[in-house]
PDB file of C-alpha atoms in Angstrom:
ATOM      1  CA  MET A 195      89.610  31.016  83.508  1.00  0.00           C
ATOM      2  CA  ARG A 196      91.630  31.082  80.286  1.00  0.00           C
ATOM      3  CA  ASN A 197      91.001  30.301  76.876  1.00  0.00           C
ATOM      4  CA  ASP A 198      93.857  29.354  75.023  1.00  0.00           C
ATOM      5  CA  GLU A 199      91.553  26.934  71.832  1.00  0.00           C
ATOM      6  CA  LEU A 200      93.492  30.070  69.743  1.00  0.00           C
ATOM      7  CA  LEU A 201      91.753  30.683  65.877  1.00  0.00           C
ATOM      8  CA  ALA A 202      94.614  31.142  62.848  1.00  0.00           C
ATOM      9  CA  VAL A 203      95.706  34.909  61.522  1.00  0.00           C
ATOM     10  CA  GLY A 204      93.230  35.740  59.826  1.00  0.00           C
ATOM     11  CA  SER A 205      90.673  33.691  59.989  1.00  0.00           C
ATOM     12  CA  ASP A 206      87.028  34.960  59.296  1.00  0.00           C
ATOM     13  CA  SER A 207      84.802  37.190  61.160  1.00  0.00           C
ATOM     14  CA  ALA A 208      82.513  34.141  61.425  1.00  0.00           C
ATOM     15  CA  ALA A 209      84.904  32.200  63.031  1.00  0.00           C
ATOM     16  CA  VAL A 210      85.902  34.310  65.627  1.00  0.00           C
ATOM     17  CA  LEU A 211      81.650  35.185  66.641  1.00  0.00           C
ATOM     18  CA  ASP A 212      81.311  31.457  67.276  1.00  0.00           C
ATOM     19  CA  LEU A 213      84.422  30.847  69.269  1.00  0.00           C
ATOM     20  CA  PHE A 214      83.449  32.833  70.779  1.00  0.00           C
ATOM     21  CA  HIS A 215      79.979  32.558  71.847  1.00  0.00           C
ATOM     22  CA  ARG A 216      80.830  28.906  72.152  1.00  0.00           C
ATOM     23  CA  ARG A 217      83.452  30.080  75.327  1.00  0.00           C
ATOM     24  CA  LEU A 218      80.993  32.324  76.528  1.00  0.00           C
ATOM     25  CA  GLN A 219      78.506  29.707  77.197  1.00  0.00           C
ATOM     26  CA  MET A 220      80.905  27.837  78.559  1.00  0.00           C
ATOM     27  CA  PHE A 221      82.172  30.243  81.139  1.00  0.00           C
ATOM     28  CA  LEU A 222      78.614  30.963  81.837  1.00  0.00           C
ATOM     29  CA  GLY A 223      78.140  27.606  82.292  1.00  0.00           C
ATOM     30  CA  HIS A 224      81.216  27.501  85.225  1.00  0.00           C
ATOM     31  CA  ILE A 225      78.931  30.330  86.755  1.00  0.00           C
ATOM     32  CA  ARG A 226      75.655  29.501  87.469  1.00  0.00           C
ATOM     33  CA  SER A 227      76.729  25.679  88.036  1.00  0.00           C
ATOM     34  CA  GLY A 228      78.611  27.577  91.060  1.00  0.00           C
ATOM     35  CA  PHE A 229      81.950  26.090  89.721  1.00  0.00           C
ATOM     36  CA  LEU A 230      83.722  29.740  89.046  1.00  0.00           C
ATOM     37  CA  LYS A 231      82.288  29.924  92.729  1.00  0.00           C
ATOM     38  CA  ARG A 232      83.987  27.127  94.503  1.00  0.00           C
ATOM     39  CA  ASP A 233      87.264  28.393  92.347  1.00  0.00           C
ATOM     40  CA  LEU A 234      87.667  31.802  93.886  1.00  0.00           C
ATOM     41  CA  ARG A 235      86.723  30.293  96.966  1.00  0.00           C
ATOM     42  CA  LYS A 236      89.754  27.796  96.877  1.00  0.00           C
ATOM     43  CA  ALA A 237      92.052  31.084  95.385  1.00  0.00           C
ATOM     44  CA  GLY A 238      90.878  33.068  98.647  1.00  0.00           C
ATOM     45  CA  ILE A 239      88.579  35.268  96.923  1.00  0.00           C
ATOM     46  CA  ARG A 240      85.656  35.571  99.617  1.00  0.00           C
ATOM     47  CA  LYS A 241      83.676  38.912  98.668  1.00  0.00           C
ATOM     48  CA  PHE A 242      83.277  40.498  95.065  1.00  0.00           C
ATOM     49  CA  GLU A 243      81.404  42.533  93.381  1.00  0.00           C
ATOM     50  CA  ALA A 244      81.868  41.854  89.831  1.00  0.00           C
ATOM     51  CA  ILE A 245      83.567  39.633  87.549  1.00  0.00           C
ATOM     52  CA  GLU A 246      85.842  41.174  83.733  1.00  0.00           C
ATOM     53  CA  VAL A 247      86.253  38.991  81.123  1.00  0.00           C
ATOM     54  CA  VAL A 248      88.140  39.986  78.343  1.00  0.00           C
ATOM     55  CA  VAL A 249      89.093  39.202  75.360  1.00  0.00           C
ATOM     56  CA  GLN A 250      91.717  39.894  73.637  1.00  0.00           C
ATOM     57  CA  SER A 251      93.127  39.909  70.153  1.00  0.00           C
ATOM     58  CA  ALA A 252      95.853  40.945  68.160  1.00  0.00           C
ATOM     59  CA  ALA A 253      93.223  41.826  65.747  1.00  0.00           C
ATOM     60  CA  GLU A 254      90.867  44.847  65.530  1.00  0.00           C
ATOM     61  CA  ALA A 255      86.990  43.766  66.303  1.00  0.00           C
ATOM     62  CA  ASP A 256      85.192  44.099  63.402  1.00  0.00           C
ATOM     63  CA  PRO A 257      81.444  45.693  64.172  1.00  0.00           C
ATOM     64  CA  GLY A 258      79.981  42.457  64.893  1.00  0.00           C
ATOM     65  CA  MET A 259      82.451  41.108  67.542  1.00  0.00           C
ATOM     66  CA  LEU A 260      81.815  44.698  69.126  1.00  0.00           C
ATOM     67  CA  ALA A 261      78.577  44.463  68.518  1.00  0.00           C
ATOM     68  CA  ALA A 262      78.193  40.321  70.473  1.00  0.00           C
ATOM     69  CA  ILE A 263      80.416  42.208  73.220  1.00  0.00           C
ATOM     70  CA  ASP A 264      77.681  44.827  73.696  1.00  0.00           C
ATOM     71  CA  ARG A 265      74.973  42.442  73.942  1.00  0.00           C
ATOM     72  CA  ALA A 266      76.493  40.245  76.463  1.00  0.00           C
ATOM     73  CA  ASN A 267      76.559  43.279  78.301  1.00  0.00           C
ATOM     74  CA  GLU A 268      73.176  43.943  78.412  1.00  0.00           C
ATOM     75  CA  ALA A 269      72.284  40.677  79.132  1.00  0.00           C
ATOM     76  CA  LEU A 270      74.761  39.915  81.974  1.00  0.00           C
ATOM     77  CA  GLU A 271      74.866  43.328  83.497  1.00  0.00           C
ATOM     78  CA  HIS A 272      72.133  42.225  86.175  1.00  0.00           C
ATOM     79  CA  GLU A 273      74.715  39.038  87.112  1.00  0.00           C
ATOM     80  CA  GLY A 274      77.488  41.430  87.828  1.00  0.00           C
ATOM     81  CA  ILE A 275      79.036  39.520  85.002  1.00  0.00           C
ATOM     82  CA  MET A 276      81.817  43.084  82.326  1.00  0.00           C
ATOM     83  CA  VAL A 277      82.910  41.333  78.720  1.00  0.00           C
ATOM     84  CA  SER A 278      85.500  43.642  77.394  1.00  0.00           C
ATOM     85  CA  TYR A 279      87.802  43.898  73.827  1.00  0.00           C
ATOM     86  CA  GLN A 280      92.218  43.613  74.607  1.00  0.00           C
ATOM     87  CA  GLN A 281      94.033  44.191  71.001  1.00  0.00           C
ATOM     88  CA  LEU A 282      96.700  42.485  71.991  1.00  0.00           C
ATOM     89  CA  GLN A 283     100.678  44.198  70.181  1.00  0.00           C
ATOM     90  CA  ARG A 284     102.098  41.710  68.122  1.00  0.00           C
TER      91      ARG A 284
END
């Protein structure tokens, strides 16, 4: 799944966290409804051990984002889902 909803450069932390939470909830809905597994089967992927959600940004992650990612990882570990952060080069 790809998220092309972009925020303007310099967006405040609250806007970034809001987008993160909304998109993560949408992604979890796809997993729990079976849509993601169906899409993986269509792509020829039958067996997998884990799913990684990568948050990509040109900005450094602020402490609030890192804390949100840590909380997401704690909550989703039992489902085989990991959230990570990747800072993109400008």
